[in-house]
Coordinates of C-alpha atoms and ligand atoms in Angstrom, one line a residue:
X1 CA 12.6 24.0 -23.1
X2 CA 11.4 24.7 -26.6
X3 CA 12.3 23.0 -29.7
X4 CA 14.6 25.0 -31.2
X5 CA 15.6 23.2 -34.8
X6 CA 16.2 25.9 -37.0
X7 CA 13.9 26.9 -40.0
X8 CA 14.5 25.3 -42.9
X9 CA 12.4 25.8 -45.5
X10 CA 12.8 24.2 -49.0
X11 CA 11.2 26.2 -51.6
X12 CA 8.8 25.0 -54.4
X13 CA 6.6 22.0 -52.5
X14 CA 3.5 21.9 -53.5
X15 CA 1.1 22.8 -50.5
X16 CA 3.4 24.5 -48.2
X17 CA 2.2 27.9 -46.9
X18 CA 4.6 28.9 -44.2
X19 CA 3.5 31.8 -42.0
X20 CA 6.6 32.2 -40.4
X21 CA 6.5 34.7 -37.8
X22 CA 3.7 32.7 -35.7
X23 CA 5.5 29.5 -35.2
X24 CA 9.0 30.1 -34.0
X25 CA 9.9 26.1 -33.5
X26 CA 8.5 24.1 -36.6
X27 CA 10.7 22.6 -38.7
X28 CA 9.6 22.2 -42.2
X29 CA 11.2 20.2 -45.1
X30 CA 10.1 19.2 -48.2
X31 CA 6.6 16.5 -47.4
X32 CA 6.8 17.3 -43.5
X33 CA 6.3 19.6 -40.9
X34 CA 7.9 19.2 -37.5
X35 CA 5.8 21.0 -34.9
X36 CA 6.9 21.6 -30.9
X37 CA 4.0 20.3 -28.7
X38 CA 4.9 21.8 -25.5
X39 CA 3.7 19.8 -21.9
X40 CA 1.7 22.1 -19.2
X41 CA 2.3 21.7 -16.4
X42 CA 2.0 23.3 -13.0
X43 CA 1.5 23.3 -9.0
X44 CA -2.1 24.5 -9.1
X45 CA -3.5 21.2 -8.4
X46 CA -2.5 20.2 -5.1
X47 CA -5.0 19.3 -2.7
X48 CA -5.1 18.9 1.4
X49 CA -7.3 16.2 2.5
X50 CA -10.1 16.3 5.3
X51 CA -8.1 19.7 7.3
X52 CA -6.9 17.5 10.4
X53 CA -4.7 19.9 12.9
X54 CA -1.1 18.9 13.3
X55 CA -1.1 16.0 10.5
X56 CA 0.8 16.4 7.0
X57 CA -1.9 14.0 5.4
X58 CA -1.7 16.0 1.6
X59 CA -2.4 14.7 -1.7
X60 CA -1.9 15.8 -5.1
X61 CA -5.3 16.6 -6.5
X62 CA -4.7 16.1 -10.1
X63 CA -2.1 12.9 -10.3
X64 CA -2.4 13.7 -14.3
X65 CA 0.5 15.3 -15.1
X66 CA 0.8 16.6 -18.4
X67 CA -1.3 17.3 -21.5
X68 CA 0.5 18.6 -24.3
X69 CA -0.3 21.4 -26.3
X70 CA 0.0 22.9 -29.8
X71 CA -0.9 26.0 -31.0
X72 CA -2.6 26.4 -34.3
X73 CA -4.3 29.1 -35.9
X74 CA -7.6 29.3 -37.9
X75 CA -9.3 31.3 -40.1
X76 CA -8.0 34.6 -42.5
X77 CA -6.7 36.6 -40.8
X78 CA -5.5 33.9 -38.7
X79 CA -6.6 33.6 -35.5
X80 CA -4.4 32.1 -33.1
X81 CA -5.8 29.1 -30.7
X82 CA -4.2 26.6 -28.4
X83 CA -5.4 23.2 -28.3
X84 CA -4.7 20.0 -26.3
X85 CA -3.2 16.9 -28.6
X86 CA -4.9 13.8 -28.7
X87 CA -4.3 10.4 -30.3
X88 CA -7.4 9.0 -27.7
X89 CA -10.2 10.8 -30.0
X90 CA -10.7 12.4 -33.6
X91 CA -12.2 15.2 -33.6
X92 CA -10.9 18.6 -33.8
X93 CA -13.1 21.8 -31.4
X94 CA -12.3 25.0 -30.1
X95 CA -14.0 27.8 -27.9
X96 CA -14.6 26.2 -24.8
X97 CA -16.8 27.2 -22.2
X98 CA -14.7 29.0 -20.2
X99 CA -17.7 29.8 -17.5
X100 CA -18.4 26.2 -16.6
X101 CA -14.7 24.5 -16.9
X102 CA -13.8 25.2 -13.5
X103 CA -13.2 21.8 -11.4
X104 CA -12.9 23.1 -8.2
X105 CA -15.2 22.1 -5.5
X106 CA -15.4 20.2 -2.6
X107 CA -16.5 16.6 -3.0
X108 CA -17.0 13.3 -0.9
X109 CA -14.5 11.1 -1.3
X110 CA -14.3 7.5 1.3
X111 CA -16.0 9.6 3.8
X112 CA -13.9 12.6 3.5
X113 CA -14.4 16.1 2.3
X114 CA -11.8 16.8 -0.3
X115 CA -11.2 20.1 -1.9
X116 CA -10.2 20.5 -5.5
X117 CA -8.3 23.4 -6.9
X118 CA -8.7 23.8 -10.9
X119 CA -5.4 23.3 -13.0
X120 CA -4.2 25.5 -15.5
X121 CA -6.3 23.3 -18.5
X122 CA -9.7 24.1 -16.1
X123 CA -9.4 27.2 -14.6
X124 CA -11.6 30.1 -16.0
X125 CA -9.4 32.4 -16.4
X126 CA -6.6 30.5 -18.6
X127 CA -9.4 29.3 -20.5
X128 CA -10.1 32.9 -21.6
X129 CA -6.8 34.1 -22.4
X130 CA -6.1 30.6 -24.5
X131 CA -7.9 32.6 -27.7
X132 CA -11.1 32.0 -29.2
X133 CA -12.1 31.4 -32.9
X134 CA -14.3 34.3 -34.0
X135 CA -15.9 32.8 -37.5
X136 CA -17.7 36.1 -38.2
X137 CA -14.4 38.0 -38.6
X138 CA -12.9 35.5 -41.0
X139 CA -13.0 35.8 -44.8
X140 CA -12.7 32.3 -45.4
X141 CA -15.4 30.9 -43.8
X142 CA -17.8 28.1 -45.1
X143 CA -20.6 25.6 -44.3
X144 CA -19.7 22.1 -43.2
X145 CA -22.1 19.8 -44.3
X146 CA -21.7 17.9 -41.0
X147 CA -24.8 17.9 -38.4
X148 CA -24.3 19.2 -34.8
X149 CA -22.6 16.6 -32.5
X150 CA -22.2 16.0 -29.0
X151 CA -19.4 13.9 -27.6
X152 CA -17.8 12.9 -24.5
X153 CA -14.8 11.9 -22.9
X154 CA -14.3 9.5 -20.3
X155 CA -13.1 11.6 -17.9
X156 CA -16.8 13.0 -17.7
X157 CA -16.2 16.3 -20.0
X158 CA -19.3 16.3 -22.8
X159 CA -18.9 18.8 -25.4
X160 CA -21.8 20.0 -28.1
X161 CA -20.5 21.1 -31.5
X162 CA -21.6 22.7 -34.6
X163 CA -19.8 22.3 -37.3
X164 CA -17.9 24.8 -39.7
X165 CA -15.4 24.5 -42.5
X166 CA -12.1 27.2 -42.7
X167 CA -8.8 27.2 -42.9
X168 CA -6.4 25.8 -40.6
X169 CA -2.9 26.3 -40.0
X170 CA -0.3 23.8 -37.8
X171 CA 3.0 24.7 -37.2
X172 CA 2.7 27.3 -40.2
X173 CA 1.7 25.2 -42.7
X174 CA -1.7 25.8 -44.2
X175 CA -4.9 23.3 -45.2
X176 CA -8.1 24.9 -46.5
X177 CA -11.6 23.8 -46.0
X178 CA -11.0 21.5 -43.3
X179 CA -14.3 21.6 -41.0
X180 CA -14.0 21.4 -37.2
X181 CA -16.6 21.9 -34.1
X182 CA -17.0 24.9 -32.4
X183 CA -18.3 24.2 -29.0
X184 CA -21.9 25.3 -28.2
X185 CA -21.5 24.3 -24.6
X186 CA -19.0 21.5 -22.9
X187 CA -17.9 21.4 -19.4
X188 CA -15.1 20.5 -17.4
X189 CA -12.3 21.7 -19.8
X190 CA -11.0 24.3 -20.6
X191 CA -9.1 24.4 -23.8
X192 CA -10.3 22.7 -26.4
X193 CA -8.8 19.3 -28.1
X194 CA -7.3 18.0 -31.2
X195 CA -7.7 14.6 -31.8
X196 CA -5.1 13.0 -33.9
X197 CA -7.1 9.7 -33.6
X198 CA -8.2 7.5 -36.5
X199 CA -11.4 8.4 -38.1
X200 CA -13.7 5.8 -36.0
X201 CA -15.1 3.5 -39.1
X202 CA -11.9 2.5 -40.7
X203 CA -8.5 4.1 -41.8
X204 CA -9.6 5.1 -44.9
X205 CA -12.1 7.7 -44.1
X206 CA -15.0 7.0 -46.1
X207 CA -17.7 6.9 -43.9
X208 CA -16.7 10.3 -41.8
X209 CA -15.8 13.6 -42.8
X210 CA -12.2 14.1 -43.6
X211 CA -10.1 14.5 -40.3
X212 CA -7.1 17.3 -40.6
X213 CA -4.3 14.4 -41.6
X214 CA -6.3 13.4 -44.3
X215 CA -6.8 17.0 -45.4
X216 CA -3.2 17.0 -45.4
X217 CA -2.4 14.3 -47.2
X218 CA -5.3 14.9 -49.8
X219 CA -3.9 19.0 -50.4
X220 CA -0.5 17.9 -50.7
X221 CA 1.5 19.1 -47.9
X222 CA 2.5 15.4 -47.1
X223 CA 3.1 12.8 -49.1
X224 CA 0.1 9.7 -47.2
X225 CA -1.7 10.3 -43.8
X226 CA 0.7 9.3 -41.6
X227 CA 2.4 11.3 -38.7
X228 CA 4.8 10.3 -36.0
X229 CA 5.1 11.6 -32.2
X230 CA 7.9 12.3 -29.8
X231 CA 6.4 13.2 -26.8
X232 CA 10.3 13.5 -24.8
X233 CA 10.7 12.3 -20.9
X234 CA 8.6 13.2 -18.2
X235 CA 10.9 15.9 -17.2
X236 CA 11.3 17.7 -20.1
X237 CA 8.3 20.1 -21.3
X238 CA 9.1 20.1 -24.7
X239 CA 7.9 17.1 -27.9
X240 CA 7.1 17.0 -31.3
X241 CA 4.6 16.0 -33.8
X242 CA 5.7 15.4 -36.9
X243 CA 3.7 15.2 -39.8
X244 CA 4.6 13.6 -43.1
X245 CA 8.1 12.7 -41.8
X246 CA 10.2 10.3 -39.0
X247 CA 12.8 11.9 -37.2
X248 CA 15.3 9.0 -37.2
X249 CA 17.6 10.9 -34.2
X250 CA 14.5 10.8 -31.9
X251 CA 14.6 6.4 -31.5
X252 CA 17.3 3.9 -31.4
X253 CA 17.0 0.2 -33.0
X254 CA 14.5 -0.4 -35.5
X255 CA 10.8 0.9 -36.3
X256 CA 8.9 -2.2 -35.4
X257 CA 5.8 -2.2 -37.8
X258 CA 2.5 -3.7 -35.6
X259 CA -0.7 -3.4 -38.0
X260 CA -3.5 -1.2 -35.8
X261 CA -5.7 -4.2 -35.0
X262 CA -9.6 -3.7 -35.5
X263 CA -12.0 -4.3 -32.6
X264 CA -15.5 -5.5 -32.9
X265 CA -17.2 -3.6 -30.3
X266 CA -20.6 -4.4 -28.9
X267 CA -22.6 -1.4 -27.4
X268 CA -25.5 -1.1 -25.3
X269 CA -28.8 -2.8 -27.2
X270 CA -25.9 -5.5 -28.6
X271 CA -25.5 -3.8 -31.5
X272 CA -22.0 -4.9 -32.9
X273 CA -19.5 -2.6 -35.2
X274 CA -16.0 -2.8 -36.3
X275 CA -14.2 0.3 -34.2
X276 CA -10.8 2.3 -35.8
X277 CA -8.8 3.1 -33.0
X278 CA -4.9 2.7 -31.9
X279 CA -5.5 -0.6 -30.8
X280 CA -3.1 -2.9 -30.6
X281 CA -2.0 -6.4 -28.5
X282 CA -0.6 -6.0 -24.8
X283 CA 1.7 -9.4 -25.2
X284 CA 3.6 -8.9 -21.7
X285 CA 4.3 -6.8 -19.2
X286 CA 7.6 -6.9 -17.2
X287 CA 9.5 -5.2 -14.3
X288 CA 12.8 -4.7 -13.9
X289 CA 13.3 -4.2 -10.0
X290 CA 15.1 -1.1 -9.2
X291 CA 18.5 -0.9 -9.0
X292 CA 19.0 -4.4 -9.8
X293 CA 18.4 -7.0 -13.1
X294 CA 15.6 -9.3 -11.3
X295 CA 12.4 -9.5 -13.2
X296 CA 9.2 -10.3 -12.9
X297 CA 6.1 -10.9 -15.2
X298 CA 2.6 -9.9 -15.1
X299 CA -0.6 -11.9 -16.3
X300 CA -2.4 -9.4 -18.4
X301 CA -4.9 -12.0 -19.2
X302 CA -6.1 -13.2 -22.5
X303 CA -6.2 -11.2 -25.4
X304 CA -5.1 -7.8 -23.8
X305 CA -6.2 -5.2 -26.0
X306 CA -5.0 -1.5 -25.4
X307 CA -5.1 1.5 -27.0
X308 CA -1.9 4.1 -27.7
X309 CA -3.7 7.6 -26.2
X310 CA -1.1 10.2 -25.6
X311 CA -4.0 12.3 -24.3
X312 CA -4.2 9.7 -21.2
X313 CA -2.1 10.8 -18.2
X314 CA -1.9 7.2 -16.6
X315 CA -1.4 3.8 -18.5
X316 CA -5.0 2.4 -17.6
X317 CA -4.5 -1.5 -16.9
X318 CA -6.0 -4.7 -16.5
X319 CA -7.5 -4.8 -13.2
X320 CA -5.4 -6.1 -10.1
X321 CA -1.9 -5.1 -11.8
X322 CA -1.4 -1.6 -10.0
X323 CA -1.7 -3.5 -7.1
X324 CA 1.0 -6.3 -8.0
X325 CA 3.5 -3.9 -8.8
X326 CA 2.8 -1.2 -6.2
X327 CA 3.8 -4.5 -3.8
X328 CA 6.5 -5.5 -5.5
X329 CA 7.7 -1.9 -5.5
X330 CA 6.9 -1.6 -1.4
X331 CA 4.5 1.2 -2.1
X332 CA 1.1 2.0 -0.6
X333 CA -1.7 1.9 -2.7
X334 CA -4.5 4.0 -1.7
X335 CA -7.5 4.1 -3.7
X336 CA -6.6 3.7 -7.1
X337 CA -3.1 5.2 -7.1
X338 CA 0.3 3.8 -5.5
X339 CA 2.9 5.8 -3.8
X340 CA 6.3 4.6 -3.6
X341 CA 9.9 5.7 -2.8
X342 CA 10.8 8.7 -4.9
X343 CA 14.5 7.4 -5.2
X344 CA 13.3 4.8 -7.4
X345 CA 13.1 7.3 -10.0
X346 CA 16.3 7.7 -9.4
X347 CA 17.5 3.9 -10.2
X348 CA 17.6 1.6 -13.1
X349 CA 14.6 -0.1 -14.4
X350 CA 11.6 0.1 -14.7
X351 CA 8.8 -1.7 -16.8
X352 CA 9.0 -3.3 -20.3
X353 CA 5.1 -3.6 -22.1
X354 CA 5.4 -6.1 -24.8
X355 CA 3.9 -5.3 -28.0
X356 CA 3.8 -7.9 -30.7
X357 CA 7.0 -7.8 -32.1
X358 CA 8.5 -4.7 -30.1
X359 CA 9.1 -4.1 -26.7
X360 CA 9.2 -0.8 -25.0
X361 CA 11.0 -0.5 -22.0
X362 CA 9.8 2.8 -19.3
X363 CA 12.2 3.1 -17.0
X364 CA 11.3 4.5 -13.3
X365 CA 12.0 8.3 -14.1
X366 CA 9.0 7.9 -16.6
X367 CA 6.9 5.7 -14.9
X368 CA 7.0 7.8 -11.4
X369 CA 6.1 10.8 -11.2
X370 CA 6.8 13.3 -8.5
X371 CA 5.3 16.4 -6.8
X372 CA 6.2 18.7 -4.2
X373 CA 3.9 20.1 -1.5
X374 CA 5.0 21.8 1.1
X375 CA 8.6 20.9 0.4
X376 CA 7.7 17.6 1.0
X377 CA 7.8 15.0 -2.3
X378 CA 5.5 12.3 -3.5
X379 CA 5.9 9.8 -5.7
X380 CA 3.4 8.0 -7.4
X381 CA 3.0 5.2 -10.2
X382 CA 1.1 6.4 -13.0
X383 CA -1.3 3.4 -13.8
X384 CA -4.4 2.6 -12.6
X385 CA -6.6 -0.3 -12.9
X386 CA -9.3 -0.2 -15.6
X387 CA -12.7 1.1 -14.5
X388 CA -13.5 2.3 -18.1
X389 CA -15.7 -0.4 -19.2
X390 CA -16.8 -1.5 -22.7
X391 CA -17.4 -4.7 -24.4
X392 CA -14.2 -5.5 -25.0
X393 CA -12.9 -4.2 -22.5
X394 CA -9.5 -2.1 -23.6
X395 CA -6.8 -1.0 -22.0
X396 CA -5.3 2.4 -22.5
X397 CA -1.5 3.1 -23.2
X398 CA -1.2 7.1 -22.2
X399 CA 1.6 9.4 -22.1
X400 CA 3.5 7.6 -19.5
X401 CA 3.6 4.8 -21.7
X402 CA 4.7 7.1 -25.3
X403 CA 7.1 9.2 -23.5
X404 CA 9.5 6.4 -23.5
X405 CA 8.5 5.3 -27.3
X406 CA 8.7 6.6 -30.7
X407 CA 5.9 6.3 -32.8
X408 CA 4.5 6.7 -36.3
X409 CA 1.5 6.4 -36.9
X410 CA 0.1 5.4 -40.5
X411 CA -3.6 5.8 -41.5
X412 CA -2.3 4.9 -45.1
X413 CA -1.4 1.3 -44.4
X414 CA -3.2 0.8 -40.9
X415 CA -0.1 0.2 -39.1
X416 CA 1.9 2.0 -36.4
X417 CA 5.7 2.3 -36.6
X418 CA 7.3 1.7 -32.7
X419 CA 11.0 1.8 -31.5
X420 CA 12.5 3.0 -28.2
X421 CA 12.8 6.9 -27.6
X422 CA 15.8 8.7 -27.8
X423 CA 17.0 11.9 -28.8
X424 CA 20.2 12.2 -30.3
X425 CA 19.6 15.4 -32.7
X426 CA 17.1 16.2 -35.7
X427 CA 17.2 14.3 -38.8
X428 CA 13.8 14.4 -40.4
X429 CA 12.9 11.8 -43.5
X430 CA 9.6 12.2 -45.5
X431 CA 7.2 9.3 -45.5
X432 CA 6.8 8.8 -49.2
X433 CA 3.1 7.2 -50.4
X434 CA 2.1 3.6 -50.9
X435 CA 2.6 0.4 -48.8
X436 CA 6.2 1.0 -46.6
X437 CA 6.5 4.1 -47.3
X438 CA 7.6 4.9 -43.4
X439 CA 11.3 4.5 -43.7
X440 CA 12.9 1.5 -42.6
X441 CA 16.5 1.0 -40.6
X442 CA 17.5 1.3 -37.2
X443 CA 17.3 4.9 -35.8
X444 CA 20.5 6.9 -35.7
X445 CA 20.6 6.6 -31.7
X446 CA 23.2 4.4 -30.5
X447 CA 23.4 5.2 -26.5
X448 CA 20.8 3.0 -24.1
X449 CA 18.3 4.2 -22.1
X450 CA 20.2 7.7 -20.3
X451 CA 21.5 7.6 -16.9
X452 CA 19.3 8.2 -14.0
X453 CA 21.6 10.2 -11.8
X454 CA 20.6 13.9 -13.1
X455 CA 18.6 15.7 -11.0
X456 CA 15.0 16.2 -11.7
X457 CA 12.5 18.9 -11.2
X458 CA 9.3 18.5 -10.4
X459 CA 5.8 18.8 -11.6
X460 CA 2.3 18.5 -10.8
X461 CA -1.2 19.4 -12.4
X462 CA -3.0 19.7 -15.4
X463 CA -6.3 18.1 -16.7
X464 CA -6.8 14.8 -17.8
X465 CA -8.7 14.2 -21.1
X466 CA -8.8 10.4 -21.5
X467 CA -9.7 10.3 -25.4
X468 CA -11.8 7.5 -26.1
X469 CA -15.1 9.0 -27.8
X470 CA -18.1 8.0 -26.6
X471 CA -20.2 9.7 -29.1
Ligands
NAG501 C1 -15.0 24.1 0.2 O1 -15.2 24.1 1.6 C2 -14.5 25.2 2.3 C3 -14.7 24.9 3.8 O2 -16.0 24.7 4.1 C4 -15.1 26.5 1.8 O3 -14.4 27.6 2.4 C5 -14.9 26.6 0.3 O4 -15.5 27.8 -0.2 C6 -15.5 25.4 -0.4 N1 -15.0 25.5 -1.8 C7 -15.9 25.4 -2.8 C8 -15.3 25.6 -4.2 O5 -17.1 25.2 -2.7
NAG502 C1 -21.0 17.6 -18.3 O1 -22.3 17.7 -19.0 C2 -22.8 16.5 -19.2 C3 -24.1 16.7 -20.1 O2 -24.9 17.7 -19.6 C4 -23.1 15.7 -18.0 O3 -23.7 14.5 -18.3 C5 -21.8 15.5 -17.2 O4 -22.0 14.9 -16.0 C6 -21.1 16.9 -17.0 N1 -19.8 16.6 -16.4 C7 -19.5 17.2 -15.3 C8 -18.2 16.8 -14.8 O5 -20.2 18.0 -14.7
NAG503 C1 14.2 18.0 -24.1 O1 13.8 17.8 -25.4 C2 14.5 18.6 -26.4 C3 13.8 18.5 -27.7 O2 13.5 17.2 -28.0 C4 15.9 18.2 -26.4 O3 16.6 19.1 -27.3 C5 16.5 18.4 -25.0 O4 17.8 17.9 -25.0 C6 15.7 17.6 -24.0 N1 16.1 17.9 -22.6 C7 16.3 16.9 -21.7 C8 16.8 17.4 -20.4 O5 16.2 15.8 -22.0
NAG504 C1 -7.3 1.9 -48.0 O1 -7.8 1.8 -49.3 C2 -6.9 1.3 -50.2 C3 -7.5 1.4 -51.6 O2 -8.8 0.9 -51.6 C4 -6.4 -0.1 -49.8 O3 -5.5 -0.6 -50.7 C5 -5.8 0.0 -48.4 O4 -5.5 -1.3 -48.0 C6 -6.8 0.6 -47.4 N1 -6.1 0.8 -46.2 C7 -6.6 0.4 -45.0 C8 -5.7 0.7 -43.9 O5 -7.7 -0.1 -44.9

């Protein structure tokens, strides 16, 4: 389902270059922009383990459910591109390449041949109908003063970019002169990614070249660097960005503010530096059993760091907890992944993560996701134990985690906003500049977490891009 607020464009802000006919679901208002990101999904991925005659032994090949994507146009004339939104990674690059994304394959897995089947974010031919970014046929192309950069993500894509500067548009609203990669080569993926992450050496930007919110901010078509995200449940297709602005009918309660905390990361050779990310304190970690108010607590350990990455499809966690609650929720975990009962995502529940001063409660329906094959349905938990590595090791709070969370995230001041999703309407208020300048109060949502008894349809596919940078 789209986002279908209607147009409402105030006249005479500074900065605001609507091109109205390309983006049928922004919202814009004086200091924001309220963009649809839209959730791809499909039932492309679906694999059939080792062929054994007679048995229904199936699993779903990607268990990463959605990415979601926003479609943004570059250049003059505009050319029009679709990307994949990412809070896990920074950078913005387009053009992938569409001849060496494919996934499929047959691979080795616990001694048994398993065949892959791309999604729609790796198959070749999406990728080529996704549009490219031709900067010989735009006018207001320039040189980036940025070297050539190859990067990687942790789900094994690499991408090499070269760098350009030209105008970028987002839900209508224009920035000039922002630069951006275009990919030379990259594998694995294919659409290419816009990172919404902070700039990697501190908030402020100084030592990196000025990421697209900061471009914003500085052009004046928002008030600071800040932008907030409402990615909607796991059954519905449709979330927003929102740039400049808080939506106070998308959360109930109050904004808890949580200051990003910095990490002091050691990388290979022992070299130490102070890393940017969304990082912030795992305090606790509860389940509600279904159907019923019992609870029970998880150990994360000491000093549980994790960072908010809508562009994960799992929460990735501290080692041995998948396994806890798969057996507390009777399911089987195979591998990495737990299948349970799919009418638990029918019942109350589900699992409150405690942040430092906010809890955010993700009930079953977006904790569990299920997939048909065959007619017959799975269910699985999305969270896996933490193979990622690093020194600190961090944790990784993905979609499944953000879906059930509202949250704004301010470069300005360092500090993410966080309150329970709902979505009660549209009511968009500008973030002003200067220290709390994200609007306080309680969001204008007064009903609890919604009943569980609707029916659901089902979903499966897509790629997974883990954020997280390696550079
Ligand atoms: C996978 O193996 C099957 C059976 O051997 C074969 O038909 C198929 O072409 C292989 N797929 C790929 C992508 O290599
Ligand atoms: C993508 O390319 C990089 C660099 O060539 C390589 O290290 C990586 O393994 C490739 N990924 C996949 C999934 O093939
Ligand atoms: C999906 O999200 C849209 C936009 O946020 C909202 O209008 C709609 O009510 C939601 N649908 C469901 C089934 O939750
Ligand atoms: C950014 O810089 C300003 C001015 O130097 C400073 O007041 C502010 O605290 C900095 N913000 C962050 C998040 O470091």
């Amino acid at each position: 389902m789209l986002f279908t607020a209607a147009l409402t464009f105030v006249a005479g802000v500074s900065g605001l270059n609507v091109d109205w006919t390309g983006f049928p679901g922004a919202t814009v208002g004086p200091g924001f922009i309220s963009v649809p990101l839209s959730a791809q999904k499909d039932s492309a991925g679906l694999r059939r383990r080792a062929e054994v005659a007679g048995t229904t032994d199936i699993e779903v090949a990607n268990f990463r459910s959605s990415n979601y994507v926003i479609d943004i146009s570059i250049g003059t004339p505009p050319q029009k591109v679709s990307v994949v939104v990412d809070t896990g990674s920074h950078e913005l690059w387009v053009n992938p390449d569409c001849s060496r994304s494919s996934t499929a394959g047959n691979k080795t897995e616990n001694g048994q041949t398993v065949t892959y089947t791309d999604s729609p974010f790796s198959d070749p031919e999406e990728c080529r109908k996704r549009g490219r970014y031709d900067s010989s046929k735009s006018s207001s192309l320039s040189q980036a003063d940025v070297s050539d950069n190859t990067f990687g993500y942790v789900d094994g894509t690499t991408v090499s970019v070269g760098y350009v500067k030209d105008s970028i548009s987002v839900g209508g609203l224009s920035i000039t002169d922002q630069i951006f990669g275009v990919a030379k080569t990259s594998n694995q993926t294919g659409i290419g990614i816009m990172g919404f992450g902070p700039p990697p050496f501190g908030f402020n930007n100084s030592n990196y070249y000025p990421l697209i919110l900061s471009t914003m901010a500085k052009q004046g078509v928002i008030k600071s660097p800040a932008f907030s995200m409402h990615l909607g449940d796991l059954d519905n297709t449709t979330g927003t960005i929102t740039f400049g602005g808080v939506d106070k009918k998308k959360y109930q309660g109050a904004l808890a503010k949580i200051p990003f905390r910095p990490v002091e990361v050691t990388v290979e050779g022992g070299q130490k530096f102070q890393h940017t990310h969304y990082y912030v304190n795992m305090k606790s970690m509860k389940l509600t059993k279904p159907g019923t108010t019992e609870t029970k607590s998880y150990d994360l350990g000491k000093d549980a760091i994790a960072t908010l990455d809508c562009g994960s499809t799992n929460n990735i966690l501290p080692r041995g907890i998948t396994k806890q609650v798969c057996d507390d929720l009777k399911g089987s975990l195979e591998g990495k992944r737990c299948t349970v009962d799919c009418a638990i995502r029918r019942q109350t529940g589900g699992i409150t993560f405690g942040l430092e001063g906010k809890d955010i409660l993700v009930p079953f329906y977006n904790l569990i996701e299920e997939t048909v094959f065959q007619e017959v349905s799975f269910c699985h938990i999305m969270m896996n134990d933490n193979d990622i590595g690093g020194n600190p090791e961090t944790h990784l709070l993905g979609a499944p985690f953000l879906r059930s969370a509202y949250a704004v995230f301010d470069w300005g001041n360092g500090n993410l906003h966080i309150a329970q999703a709902a979505n009660c309407g549209t009511n968009i208020v500008a973030i002003g500049s200067g220290t709390d300048s994200v609007p306080a109060g309680n969001g204008e949502c007064s009903f609890a977490i919604k009943s569980v008894t609707r029916s659901f349809w089902l979903m499966v596919g897509a790629s997974l891009f883990v954020g997280l940078s390696v550079l």
